[in-house]
Amino acid sequence: MTTMEEGRMRAIIAKLCMSEDGIVDRPERWLPAPALGGVIEELAAGTNTVLLGRRTYEQYAGSVAGLESVRKLVIASTPVAYHPGSEMLKGDPRRVLTALKQIPGPDLHVLGSLGLIRSLLRWRLLDDVSIQIHPVRAGQGTVLDRRSFKLVSLCAGQAGTLEAGYKVHYAATGALATVDSTARWGGTRRTASVPTSARAAIRAHA
């Protein structure tokens, strides 16, 4: 841990990829298979600790080289297969993550895991969002409601991608929606929940 990391509180940063028509879920449906692993590795680059929902963890943790060397905190209601460096987050996720943000250390990066991102927005725990936009039309899927996001950076990436950075402001509620992508940023809201329990285990994950 660097001196800078020791002296400041953690942020929670969502990192995901998006099609040109605004779809942010299941990139395996609209990105070529050979490119997908590289995209996940790019999202994980420079990251010490990642937060993953069960589906994303089970799909990528054992197959993407860029996730092998990082600490993986997994939020799931049922046991998952173990991969090196992985830990199940115990206790009420909202309470544990709220406490972890107050402990000096490296930022927590959420890779994909849209259900988790939705919950973090509802809990007002998400600080930043980084989106890698690909020049591919997905046609159908989940779009991101960006009304609570403030664009702070936009630059060209590789192979025609754009990289957009946002700060999250909670005057409006961020949400996710599942729609046919007939409009570039359209969509209706959909609610979801994450597993909770009465016991917190903050010390184990500090």
GROMACS .gro file of C-alpha atoms in nm, residues 50-203:
model
  154
   50VAL     CA    1  -1.218  -0.568  -0.732
   51LEU     CA    2  -1.579  -0.619  -0.627
   52LEU     CA    3  -1.768  -0.882  -0.826
   53GLY     CA    4  -2.121  -1.012  -0.829
   54ARG     CA    5  -2.167  -1.389  -0.844
   55ARG     CA    6  -2.239  -1.414  -1.216
   56THR     CA    7  -1.941  -1.201  -1.322
   57TYR     CA    8  -1.711  -1.383  -1.080
   58GLU     CA    9  -1.814  -1.727  -1.202
   59GLN     CA   10  -1.787  -1.624  -1.566
   60TYR     CA   11  -1.452  -1.447  -1.565
   61ALA     CA   12  -1.248  -1.502  -1.247
   62GLY     CA   13  -1.111  -1.838  -1.356
   63SER     CA   14  -1.047  -1.755  -1.720
   64VAL     CA   15  -0.915  -1.397  -1.746
   65ALA     CA   16  -0.544  -1.364  -1.670
   66GLY     CA   17  -0.581  -1.004  -1.557
   67LEU     CA   18  -0.795  -1.115  -1.262
   68GLU     CA   19  -0.552  -1.375  -1.128
   69SER     CA   20  -0.327  -1.132  -0.942
   70VAL     CA   21  -0.589  -0.899  -0.792
   71ARG     CA   22  -0.786  -0.933  -0.471
   72LYS     CA   23  -1.143  -1.036  -0.550
   73LEU     CA   24  -1.427  -0.958  -0.306
   74VAL     CA   25  -1.737  -1.150  -0.414
   75ILE     CA   26  -2.093  -1.061  -0.319
   76ALA     CA   27  -2.319  -1.366  -0.356
   77SER     CA   28  -2.602  -1.530  -0.165
   78THR     CA   29  -2.474  -1.884  -0.231
   79PRO     CA   30  -2.123  -2.038  -0.220
   80VAL     CA   31  -1.908  -1.999  -0.530
   81ALA     CA   32  -1.606  -2.188  -0.661
   82TYR     CA   33  -1.278  -2.069  -0.513
   83HIS     CA   34  -1.016  -1.895  -0.725
   84PRO     CA   35  -0.682  -1.766  -0.588
   85GLY     CA   36  -0.716  -1.428  -0.419
   86SER     CA   37  -1.095  -1.445  -0.384
   87GLU     CA   38  -1.301  -1.381  -0.070
   88MET     CA   39  -1.673  -1.400  -0.010
   89LEU     CA   40  -1.796  -1.071   0.138
   90LYS     CA   41  -1.967  -1.167   0.463
   91GLY     CA   42  -2.245  -0.977   0.633
   92ASP     CA   43  -2.482  -0.708   0.507
   93PRO     CA   44  -2.310  -0.581   0.188
   94ARG     CA   45  -2.430  -0.225   0.238
   95ARG     CA   46  -2.291  -0.199   0.591
   96VAL     CA   47  -1.964  -0.373   0.508
   97LEU     CA   48  -1.896  -0.161   0.198
   98THR     CA   49  -1.992   0.160   0.378
   99ALA     CA   50  -1.737   0.076   0.647
  100LEU     CA   51  -1.469  -0.032   0.398
  101LYS     CA   52  -1.493   0.307   0.226
  102GLN     CA   53  -1.396   0.474   0.554
  103ILE     CA   54  -1.077   0.269   0.591
  104PRO     CA   55  -0.768   0.412   0.414
  105GLY     CA   56  -0.657   0.186   0.131
  106PRO     CA   57  -0.675   0.122  -0.243
  107ASP     CA   58  -0.997   0.204  -0.425
  108LEU     CA   59  -1.252  -0.073  -0.481
  109HIS     CA   60  -1.324  -0.137  -0.848
  110VAL     CA   61  -1.648  -0.301  -0.963
  111LEU     CA   62  -1.600  -0.491  -1.291
  112GLY     CA   63  -1.926  -0.543  -1.478
  113SER     CA   64  -2.166  -0.687  -1.217
  114LEU     CA   65  -2.465  -0.471  -1.310
  115GLY     CA   66  -2.685  -0.595  -1.028
  116LEU     CA   67  -2.416  -0.486  -0.783
  117ILE     CA   68  -2.378  -0.149  -0.956
  118ARG     CA   69  -2.754  -0.098  -0.932
  119SER     CA   70  -2.741  -0.166  -0.558
  120LEU     CA   71  -2.442   0.063  -0.505
  121LEU     CA   72  -2.631   0.346  -0.676
  122ARG     CA   73  -2.937   0.284  -0.461
  123TRP     CA   74  -2.718   0.284  -0.148
  124ARG     CA   75  -2.536   0.600  -0.266
  125LEU     CA   76  -2.199   0.427  -0.235
  126LEU     CA   77  -2.074   0.452  -0.594
  127ASP     CA   78  -1.831   0.741  -0.654
  128ASP     CA   79  -1.712   0.712  -1.014
  129VAL     CA   80  -1.802   0.527  -1.333
  130SER     CA   81  -1.561   0.445  -1.615
  131ILE     CA   82  -1.718   0.322  -1.940
  132GLN     CA   83  -1.537   0.178  -2.240
  133ILE     CA   84  -1.767   0.241  -2.539
  134HIS     CA   85  -1.727   0.003  -2.835
  135PRO     CA   86  -1.829   0.079  -3.198
  136VAL     CA   87  -2.066  -0.221  -3.201
  137ARG     CA   88  -2.447  -0.222  -3.201
  138ALA     CA   89  -2.593  -0.473  -2.955
  139GLY     CA   90  -2.961  -0.421  -3.039
  140GLN     CA   91  -3.112  -0.537  -2.710
  141GLY     CA   92  -3.017  -0.551  -2.344
  142THR     CA   93  -2.963  -0.337  -2.035
  143VAL     CA   94  -2.898   0.036  -2.066
  144LEU     CA   95  -2.758   0.265  -1.800
  145ASP     CA   96  -2.958   0.558  -1.666
  146ARG     CA   97  -2.695   0.833  -1.644
  147ARG     CA   98  -2.903   1.113  -1.493
  148SER     CA   99  -2.695   1.111  -1.175
  149PHE     CA  100  -2.363   1.103  -1.370
  150LYS     CA  101  -2.149   1.405  -1.456
  151LEU     CA  102  -1.912   1.353  -1.748
  152VAL     CA  103  -1.559   1.453  -1.646
  153SER     CA  104  -1.347   1.296  -1.920
  154LEU     CA  105  -1.380   1.155  -2.271
  155CYS     CA  106  -1.093   1.027  -2.481
  156ALA     CA  107  -1.026   0.796  -2.774
  157GLY     CA  108  -0.917   0.442  -2.695
  158GLN     CA  109  -0.792   0.159  -2.911
  159ALA     CA  110  -0.976   0.001  -3.207
  160GLY     CA  111  -1.231   0.282  -3.229
  161THR     CA  112  -1.339   0.276  -2.865
  162LEU     CA  113  -1.416   0.578  -2.648
  163GLU     CA  114  -1.336   0.595  -2.278
  164ALA     CA  115  -1.579   0.803  -2.074
  165GLY     CA  116  -1.531   0.894  -1.709
  166TYR     CA  117  -1.812   1.012  -1.481
  167LYS     CA  118  -1.858   1.139  -1.127
  168VAL     CA  119  -2.178   1.024  -0.956
  169HIS     CA  120  -2.403   1.292  -0.807
  170TYR     CA  121  -2.701   1.179  -0.606
  171ALA     CA  122  -2.942   1.469  -0.658
  172ALA     CA  123  -3.108   1.229  -0.905
  173THR     CA  124  -3.128   0.851  -0.867
  174GLY     CA  125  -2.912   0.638  -1.093
  175ALA     CA  126  -3.080   0.322  -1.215
  176LEU     CA  127  -3.056   0.051  -1.474
  177ALA     CA  128  -3.319  -0.054  -1.721
  178THR     CA  129  -3.375  -0.347  -1.957
  179VAL     CA  130  -3.515  -0.244  -2.294
  180ASP     CA  131  -3.484  -0.293  -2.667
  181SER     CA  132  -3.227  -0.031  -2.764
  182THR     CA  133  -3.451   0.155  -3.007
  183ALA     CA  134  -3.321   0.483  -2.863
  184ARG     CA  135  -2.955   0.544  -2.794
  185TRP     CA  136  -2.994   0.623  -2.424
  186GLY     CA  137  -3.361   0.540  -2.365
  187GLY     CA  138  -3.508   0.295  -2.121
  188THR     CA  139  -3.739   0.229  -1.831
  189ARG     CA  140  -3.631   0.144  -1.482
  190ARG     CA  141  -3.605  -0.200  -1.328
  191THR     CA  142  -3.548  -0.275  -0.961
  192ALA     CA  143  -3.342  -0.555  -0.809
  193SER     CA  144  -3.204  -0.660  -0.473
  194VAL     CA  145  -2.887  -0.809  -0.332
  195PRO     CA  146  -2.858  -1.067  -0.055
  196THR     CA  147  -2.833  -0.937   0.301
  197SER     CA  148  -2.777  -1.089   0.643
  198ALA     CA  149  -2.769  -0.954   0.996
  199ARG     CA  150  -2.398  -1.017   1.056
  200ALA     CA  151  -2.130  -0.775   0.944
  201ALA     CA  152  -1.769  -0.886   0.891
  202ILE     CA  153  -1.585  -0.563   0.823
  203ARG     CA  154  -1.254  -0.651   0.985
   0.00000   0.00000   0.00000
